XYZ file of C-alpha atoms in Angstrom:
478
model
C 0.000 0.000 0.000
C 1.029 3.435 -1.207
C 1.794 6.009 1.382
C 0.310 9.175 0.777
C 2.616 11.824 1.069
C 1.979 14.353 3.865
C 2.973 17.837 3.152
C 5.081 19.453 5.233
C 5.068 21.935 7.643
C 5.489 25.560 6.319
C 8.750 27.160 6.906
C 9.070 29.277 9.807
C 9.369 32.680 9.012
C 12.901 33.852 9.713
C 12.851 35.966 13.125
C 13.531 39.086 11.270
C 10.792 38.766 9.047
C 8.279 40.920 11.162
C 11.115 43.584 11.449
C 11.320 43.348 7.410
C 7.697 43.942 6.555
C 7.278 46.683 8.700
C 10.680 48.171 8.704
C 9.070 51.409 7.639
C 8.048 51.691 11.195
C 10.830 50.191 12.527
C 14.234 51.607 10.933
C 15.622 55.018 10.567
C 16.742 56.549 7.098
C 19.483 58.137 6.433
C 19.878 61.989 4.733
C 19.552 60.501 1.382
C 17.075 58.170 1.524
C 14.587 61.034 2.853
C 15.529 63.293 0.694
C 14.561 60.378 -1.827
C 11.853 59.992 -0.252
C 10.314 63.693 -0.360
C 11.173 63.608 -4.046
C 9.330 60.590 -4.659
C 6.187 61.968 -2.782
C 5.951 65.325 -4.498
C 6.281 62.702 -8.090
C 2.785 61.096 -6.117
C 1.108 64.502 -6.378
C 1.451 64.879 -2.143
C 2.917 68.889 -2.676
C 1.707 70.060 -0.086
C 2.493 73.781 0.440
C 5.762 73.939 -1.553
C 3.629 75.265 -4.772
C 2.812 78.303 -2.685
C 5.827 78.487 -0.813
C 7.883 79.001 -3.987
C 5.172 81.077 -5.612
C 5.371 83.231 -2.304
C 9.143 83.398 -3.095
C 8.780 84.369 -6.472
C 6.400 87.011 -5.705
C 8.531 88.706 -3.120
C 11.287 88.900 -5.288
C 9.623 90.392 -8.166
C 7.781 92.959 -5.987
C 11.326 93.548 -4.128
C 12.865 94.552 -7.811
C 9.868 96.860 -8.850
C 9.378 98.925 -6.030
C 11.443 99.963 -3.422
C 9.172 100.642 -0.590
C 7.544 96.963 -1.061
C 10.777 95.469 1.178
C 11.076 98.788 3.544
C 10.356 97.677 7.383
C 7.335 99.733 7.407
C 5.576 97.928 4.839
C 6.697 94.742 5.582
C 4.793 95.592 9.012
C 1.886 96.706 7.777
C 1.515 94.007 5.362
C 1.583 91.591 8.091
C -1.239 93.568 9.769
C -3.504 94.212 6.869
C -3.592 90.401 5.836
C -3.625 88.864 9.569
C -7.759 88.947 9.966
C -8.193 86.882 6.645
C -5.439 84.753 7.458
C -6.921 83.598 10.407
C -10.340 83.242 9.126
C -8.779 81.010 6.481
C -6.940 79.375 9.608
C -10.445 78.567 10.724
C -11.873 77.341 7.203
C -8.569 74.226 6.916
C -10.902 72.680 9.739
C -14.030 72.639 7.437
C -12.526 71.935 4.137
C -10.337 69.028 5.878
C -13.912 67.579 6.240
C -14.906 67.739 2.619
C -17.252 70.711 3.504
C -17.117 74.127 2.636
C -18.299 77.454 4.885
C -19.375 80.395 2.414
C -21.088 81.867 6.152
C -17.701 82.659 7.259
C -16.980 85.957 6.387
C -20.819 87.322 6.858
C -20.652 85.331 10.259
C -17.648 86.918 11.263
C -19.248 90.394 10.667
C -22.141 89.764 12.658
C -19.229 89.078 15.765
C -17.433 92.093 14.798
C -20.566 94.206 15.007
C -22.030 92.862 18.195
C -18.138 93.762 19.788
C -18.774 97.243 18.403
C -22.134 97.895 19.397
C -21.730 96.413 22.854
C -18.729 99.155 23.102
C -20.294 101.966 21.443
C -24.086 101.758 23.758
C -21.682 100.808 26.969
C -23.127 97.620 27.234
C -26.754 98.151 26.571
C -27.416 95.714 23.482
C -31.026 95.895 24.151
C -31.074 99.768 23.657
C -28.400 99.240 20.712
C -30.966 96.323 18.711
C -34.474 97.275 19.749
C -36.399 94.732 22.112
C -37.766 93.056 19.353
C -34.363 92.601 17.661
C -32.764 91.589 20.812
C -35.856 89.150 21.600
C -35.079 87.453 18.814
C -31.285 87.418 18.966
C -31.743 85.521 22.485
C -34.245 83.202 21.217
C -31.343 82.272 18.153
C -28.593 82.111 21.048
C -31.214 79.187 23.083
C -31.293 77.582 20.086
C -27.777 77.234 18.868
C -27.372 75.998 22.718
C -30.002 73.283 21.951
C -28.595 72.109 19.452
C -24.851 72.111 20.823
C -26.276 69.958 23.350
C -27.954 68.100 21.229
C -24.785 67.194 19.303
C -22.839 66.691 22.533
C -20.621 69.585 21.395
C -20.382 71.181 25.164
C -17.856 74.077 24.338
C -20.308 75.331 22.089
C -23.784 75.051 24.629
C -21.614 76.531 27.412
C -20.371 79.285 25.406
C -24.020 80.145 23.526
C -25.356 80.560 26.906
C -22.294 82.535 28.128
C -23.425 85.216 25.493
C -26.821 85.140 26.573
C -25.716 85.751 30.328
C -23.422 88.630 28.600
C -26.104 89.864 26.727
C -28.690 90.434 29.435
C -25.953 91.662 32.193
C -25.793 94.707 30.921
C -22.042 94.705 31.711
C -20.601 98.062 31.092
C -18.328 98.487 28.323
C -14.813 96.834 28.314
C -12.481 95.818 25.595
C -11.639 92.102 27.058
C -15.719 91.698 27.567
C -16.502 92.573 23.783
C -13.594 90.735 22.700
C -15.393 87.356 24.858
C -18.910 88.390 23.450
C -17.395 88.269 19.613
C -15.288 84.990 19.954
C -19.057 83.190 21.801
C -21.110 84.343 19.434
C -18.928 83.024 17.168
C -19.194 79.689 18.297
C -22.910 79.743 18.640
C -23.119 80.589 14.914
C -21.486 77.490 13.528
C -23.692 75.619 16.132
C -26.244 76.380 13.661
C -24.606 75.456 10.700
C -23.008 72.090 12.414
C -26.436 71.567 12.827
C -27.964 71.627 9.630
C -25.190 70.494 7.700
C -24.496 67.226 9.880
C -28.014 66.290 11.477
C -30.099 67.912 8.984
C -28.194 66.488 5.853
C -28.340 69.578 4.058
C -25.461 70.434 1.685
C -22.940 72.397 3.341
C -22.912 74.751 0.170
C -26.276 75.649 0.230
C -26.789 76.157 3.930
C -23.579 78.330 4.170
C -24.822 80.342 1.331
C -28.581 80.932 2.614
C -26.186 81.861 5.740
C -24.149 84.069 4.401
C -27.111 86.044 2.829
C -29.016 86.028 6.352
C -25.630 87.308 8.420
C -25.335 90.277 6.028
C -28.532 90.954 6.447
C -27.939 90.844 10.550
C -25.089 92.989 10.087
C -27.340 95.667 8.359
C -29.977 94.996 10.799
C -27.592 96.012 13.502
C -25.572 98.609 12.386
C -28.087 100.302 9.716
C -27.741 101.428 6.425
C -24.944 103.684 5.967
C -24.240 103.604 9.334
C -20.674 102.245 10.790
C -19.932 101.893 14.508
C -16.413 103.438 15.956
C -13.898 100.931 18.137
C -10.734 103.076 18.370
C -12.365 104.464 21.006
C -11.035 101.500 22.802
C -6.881 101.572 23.180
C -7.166 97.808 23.699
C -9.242 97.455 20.370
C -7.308 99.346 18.427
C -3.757 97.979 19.364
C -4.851 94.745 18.355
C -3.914 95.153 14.800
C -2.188 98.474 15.009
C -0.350 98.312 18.059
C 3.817 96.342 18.549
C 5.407 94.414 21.110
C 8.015 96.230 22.900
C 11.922 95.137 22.074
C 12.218 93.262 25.058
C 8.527 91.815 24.348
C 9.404 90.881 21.088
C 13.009 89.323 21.797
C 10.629 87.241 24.289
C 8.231 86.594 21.653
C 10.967 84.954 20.071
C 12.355 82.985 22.450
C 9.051 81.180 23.689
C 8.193 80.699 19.850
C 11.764 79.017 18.681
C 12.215 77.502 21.949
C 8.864 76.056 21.860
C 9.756 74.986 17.975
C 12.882 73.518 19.148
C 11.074 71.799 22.254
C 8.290 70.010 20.296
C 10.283 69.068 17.262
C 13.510 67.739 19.027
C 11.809 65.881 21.947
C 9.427 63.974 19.129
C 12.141 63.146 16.999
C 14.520 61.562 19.899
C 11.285 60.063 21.027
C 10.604 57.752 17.877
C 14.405 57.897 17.872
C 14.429 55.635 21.489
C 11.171 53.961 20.290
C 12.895 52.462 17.216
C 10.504 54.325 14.750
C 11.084 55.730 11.577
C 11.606 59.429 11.776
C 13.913 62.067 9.664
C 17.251 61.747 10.093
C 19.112 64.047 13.052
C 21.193 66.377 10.906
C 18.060 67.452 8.676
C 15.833 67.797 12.107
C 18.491 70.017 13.028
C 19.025 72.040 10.179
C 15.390 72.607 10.159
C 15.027 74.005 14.011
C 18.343 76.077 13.056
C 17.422 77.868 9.748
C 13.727 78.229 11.073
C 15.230 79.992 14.434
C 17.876 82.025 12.686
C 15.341 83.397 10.597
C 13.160 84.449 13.409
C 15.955 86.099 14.823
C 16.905 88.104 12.097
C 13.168 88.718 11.405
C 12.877 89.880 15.437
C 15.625 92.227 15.301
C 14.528 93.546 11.740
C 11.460 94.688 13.941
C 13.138 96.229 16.525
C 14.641 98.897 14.437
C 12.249 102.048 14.067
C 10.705 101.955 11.387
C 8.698 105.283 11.708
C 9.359 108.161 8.441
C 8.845 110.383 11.073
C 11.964 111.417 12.962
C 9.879 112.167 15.980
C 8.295 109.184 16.340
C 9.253 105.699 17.141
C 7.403 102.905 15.403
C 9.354 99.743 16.475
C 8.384 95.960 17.688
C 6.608 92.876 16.514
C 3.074 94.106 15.533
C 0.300 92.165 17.848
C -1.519 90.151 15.148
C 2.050 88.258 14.813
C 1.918 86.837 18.220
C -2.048 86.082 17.772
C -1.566 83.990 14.322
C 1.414 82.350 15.971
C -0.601 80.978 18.835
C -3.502 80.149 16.691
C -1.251 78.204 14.692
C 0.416 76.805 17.347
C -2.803 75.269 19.065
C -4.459 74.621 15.520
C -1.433 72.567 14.677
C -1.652 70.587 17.711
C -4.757 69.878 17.864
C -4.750 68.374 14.148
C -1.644 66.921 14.571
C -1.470 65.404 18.352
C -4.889 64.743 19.561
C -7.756 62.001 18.941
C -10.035 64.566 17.638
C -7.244 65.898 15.281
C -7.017 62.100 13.798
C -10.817 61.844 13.329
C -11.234 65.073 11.358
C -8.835 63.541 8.907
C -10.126 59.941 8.748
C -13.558 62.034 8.162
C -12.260 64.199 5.525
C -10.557 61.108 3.885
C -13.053 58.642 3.857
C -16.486 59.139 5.520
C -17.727 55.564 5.420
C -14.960 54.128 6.884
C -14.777 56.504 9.341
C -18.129 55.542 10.456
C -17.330 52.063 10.819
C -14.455 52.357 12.896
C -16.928 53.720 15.193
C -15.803 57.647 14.785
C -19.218 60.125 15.507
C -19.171 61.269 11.702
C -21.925 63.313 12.969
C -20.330 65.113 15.544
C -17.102 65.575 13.294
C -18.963 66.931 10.851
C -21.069 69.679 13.134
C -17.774 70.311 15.417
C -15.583 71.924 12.365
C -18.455 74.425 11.707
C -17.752 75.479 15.666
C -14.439 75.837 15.257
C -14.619 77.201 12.326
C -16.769 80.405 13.124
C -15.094 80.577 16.639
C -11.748 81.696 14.835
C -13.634 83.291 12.223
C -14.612 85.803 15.407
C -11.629 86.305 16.124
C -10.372 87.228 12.818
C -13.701 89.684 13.099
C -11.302 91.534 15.939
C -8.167 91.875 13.931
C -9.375 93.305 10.550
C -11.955 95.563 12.333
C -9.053 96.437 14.521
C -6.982 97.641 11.765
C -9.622 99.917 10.079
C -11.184 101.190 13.352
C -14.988 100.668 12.289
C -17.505 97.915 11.700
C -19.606 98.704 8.938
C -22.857 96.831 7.253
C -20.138 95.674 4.591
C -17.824 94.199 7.577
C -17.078 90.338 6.642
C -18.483 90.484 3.446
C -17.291 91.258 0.085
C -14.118 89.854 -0.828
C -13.374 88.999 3.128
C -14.818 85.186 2.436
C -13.175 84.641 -0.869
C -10.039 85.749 0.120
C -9.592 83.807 3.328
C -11.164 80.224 1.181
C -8.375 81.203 -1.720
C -5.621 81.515 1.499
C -6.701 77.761 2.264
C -6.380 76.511 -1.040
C -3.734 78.551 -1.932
C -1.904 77.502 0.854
C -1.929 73.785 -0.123
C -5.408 72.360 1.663
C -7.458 70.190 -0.590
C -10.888 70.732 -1.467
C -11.880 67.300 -1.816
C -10.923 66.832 2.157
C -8.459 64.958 3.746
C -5.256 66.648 3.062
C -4.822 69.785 4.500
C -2.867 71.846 7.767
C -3.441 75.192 9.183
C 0.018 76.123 8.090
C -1.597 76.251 4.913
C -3.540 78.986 5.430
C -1.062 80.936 6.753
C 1.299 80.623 3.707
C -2.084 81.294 1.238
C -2.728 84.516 3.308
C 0.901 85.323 2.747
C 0.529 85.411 -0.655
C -2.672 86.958 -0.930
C -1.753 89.610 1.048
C 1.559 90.484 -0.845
C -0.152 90.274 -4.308
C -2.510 92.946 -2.795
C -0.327 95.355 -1.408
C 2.526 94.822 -4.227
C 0.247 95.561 -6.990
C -1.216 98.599 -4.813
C 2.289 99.554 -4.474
C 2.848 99.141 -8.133
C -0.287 101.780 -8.681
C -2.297 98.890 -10.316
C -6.100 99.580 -10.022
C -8.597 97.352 -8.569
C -9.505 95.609 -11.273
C -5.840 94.091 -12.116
C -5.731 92.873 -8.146
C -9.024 91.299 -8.694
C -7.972 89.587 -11.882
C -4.268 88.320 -10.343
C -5.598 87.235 -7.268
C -8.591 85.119 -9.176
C -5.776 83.697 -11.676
C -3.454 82.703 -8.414
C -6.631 80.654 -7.051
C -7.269 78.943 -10.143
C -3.622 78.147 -10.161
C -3.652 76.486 -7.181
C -7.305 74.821 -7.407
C -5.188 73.324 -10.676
C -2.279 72.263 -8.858
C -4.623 70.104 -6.249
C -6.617 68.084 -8.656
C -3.780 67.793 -10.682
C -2.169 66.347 -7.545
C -5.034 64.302 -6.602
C -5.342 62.378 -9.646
C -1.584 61.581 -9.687
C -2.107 60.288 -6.463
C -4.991 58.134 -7.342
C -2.853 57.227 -9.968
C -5.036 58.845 -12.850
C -8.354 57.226 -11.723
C -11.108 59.263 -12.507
């Protein structure tokens, strides 16, 4: 009788097999291979912001060659100002387009924050004599219901702070910059309660609610302020500092030295971490080349600042402006919480694939409403900084080219539309550029019509570049 022949055993895997498969999370490359490595993900379509970066570049050394006031310390200062309010309204969009949404409500939203901070300082507190009962009646009643439905979503932060205005709003608490600065930023977040709201629970498309919205704001804005009319803030030496005022030298050598310290700090202690972890990470010399060049360049841009800058010999115009130190922390926290936290990580598996997201047992929902919050929480307190810098809310405040600027300064900046793919560095570098093609051109003399045109052809650049870069990624599939 035939034997029939067993089969044997499979081979063991060798004991550095494990270490093998996954030795992209296991080994460390050297300079070369991540420099290979970057190359071969911008040849995926994964840019990123280095499209804007080196059209930023370009731009300031073309501007720097035509004009010779464009580089002067002076302008350089107040082009940080002038561009810092839609900057950080952009800052607050990256959370909504990371989603695969889009807020159009923004800008309008931001206007009706910026003109309930006015009004509360120009009546001394009075909103009910500022509105009219029946206007303030009603905003109360919209204040109890973006609470309801903040606690309806779970979103606490945004209840808590929709009934904090109402308590504000019925005080009668006298007029004080820090109070109308807190009444601006919680309306704010009560505002994209609403849109959360209808956009997540309700289903409705983000696009068409944030439109409707953005009609209905503007028309709040006029309701409050009236036609024609415009309500005063530099009044207030708090207000108006925000966007006008600077640091003091030793302020802004201290401005420096928690920012680049705090740089240094973050990115050196993560990188030895995976380091003694055995993790991949970049390789030691580049990490510190990076915390070097990025920390002598804040130096030099620090001391830069501390020279006066004033065309007046008897005055002295010297320091980091304020709105440097405000984008910086905004950043700074945006980063982190996108980056290094559990909510961070959901907004992205959201924005990258909704279904999935869903099934892993993520509250898509929730997601969904809580960018909306965010969203029109920083779009408040962009609200401050541009009504800072012209001293006046008017019906027009947020409105206009406010919204499509601070959208372009997303995309611009390197944040995808399609969701997903995004940081809030992005928006910084898009506002960059926005705000130097604006003031170079009205440098240059050019009329309103050639920055309109320029700035629409730099957004369809971009809004090129990132499906261009999408469908390499996807390897062509359409």
């Amino acid at each position: 009788m035939t034997e029939t022949p067993t089969s044997s055993p499979p081979a063991s895997p060798p004991p550095n097999a494990a270490i093998s498969d996954f030795g992209i999370d296991t080994t460390t490359m050297s300079s070369r291979e991540a420099v290979r490595d970057y190359v071969s993900r911008l040849g995926s379509g994964q840019l990123g912001s280095l499209p804007a970066l080196l059209g930023l570049i370009a731009l300031v050394i073309m501007f720097a060659a035509m004009s010779d006031v464009f580089m002067s310390l002076n302008n350089v200062a107040n082009l940080l100002a002038q561009g810092a309010g839609r900057t950080i309204i952009a800052m607050g969009i990256v959370f909504v387009l990371l989603v695969g949404e889009i807020d159009l409500s923004a800008g309008t939203a931001s206007g009706v924050c910026a003109a309930l901070m006015a009004m509360h300082l120009v009546e001394q507190g009075n909103l009910l004599g500022g509105m009219g009962s029946t206007v303030f009646y009603a905003f109360l009643a919209v204040l109890a219901l973006a609470a309801l439905l903040a606690a309806f979503l779970r979103i606490w932060v945004g209840a808590g702070l929709s009934v904090l205005t109402i308590v504000v709003a019925l005080s009668g608490l006298g007029a004080n910059p820090w109070v109308e600065i807190g009444l601006a930023i919680c309306a704010g977040t009560a505002i994209g309660c609403i849109t959360g709201f209808l956009v997540s629970k309700i289903g409705m498309p983000s696009f068409v609610v944030t439109l409707a919205l953005f009609l209905a704001w503007q028309g709040v804005i006029l309701q409050f302020i009236g036609e024609g009319g415009v309500l005063g803030i530099s009044s207030s030496p708090v207000l108006n500092k925000v966007a006008n005022g600077n640091l003091s030298t030793a302020g802004s050598w201290a401005l420096f030295l928690v920012a680049a310290g705090g740089f240094a700090v973050v990115t050196l202690g993560r990188h030895y971490s995976r380091l003694n972890r055995g993790l991949v990470t970049q390789p030691t010399p580049l990490v510190l080349t990076k915390v070097g060049v990025i920390g002598a360049l804040g130096a030099i841009a620090t001391y830069l600042m501390t020279i006066n800058r004033s065309p007046n010999d008897n005055i002295v115009i010297s320091g980091v402006p304020y709105v440097v130190p405000i984008v910086l922390a905004l950043l700074a926290v945006g980063t982190y919480v996108l980056n290094r936290t559990r909510y961070g990580r959901h907004i992205y598996a959201v924005g990258g694939n909704r279904e999935a997201a869903r099934r892993a047992g993520i509250n898509v929902t929730k997601i969904r409403a809580s960018v909306f919050v965010v969203c029109s929480s920083v779009a408040a307190v962009g609200a401050i900084v541009y009504s800072s810098k012209v001293g006046s809310v008017d019906p027009q405040a947020g409105g206009l080219n406010t919204l499509l600027f601070a959208v372009g300064a997303a995309v611009i900046g390197g944040t995808s539309l399609f969701g997903g793919r995004g940081r809030v560095f992005d928006a910084v570098i898009g506002g960059t550029v926005l705000a130097v093609v604006e003031n170079g051109l009205g440098l240059l003399g050019q009329p309103a019509a050639v920055v309109s045109i320029v700035t629409g052809l730099v957004l369809l650049l971009a809004a090129t570049v990132d499906a261009l870069s999408r469908k390499r990624a996807t390897g062509g599939v359409r």
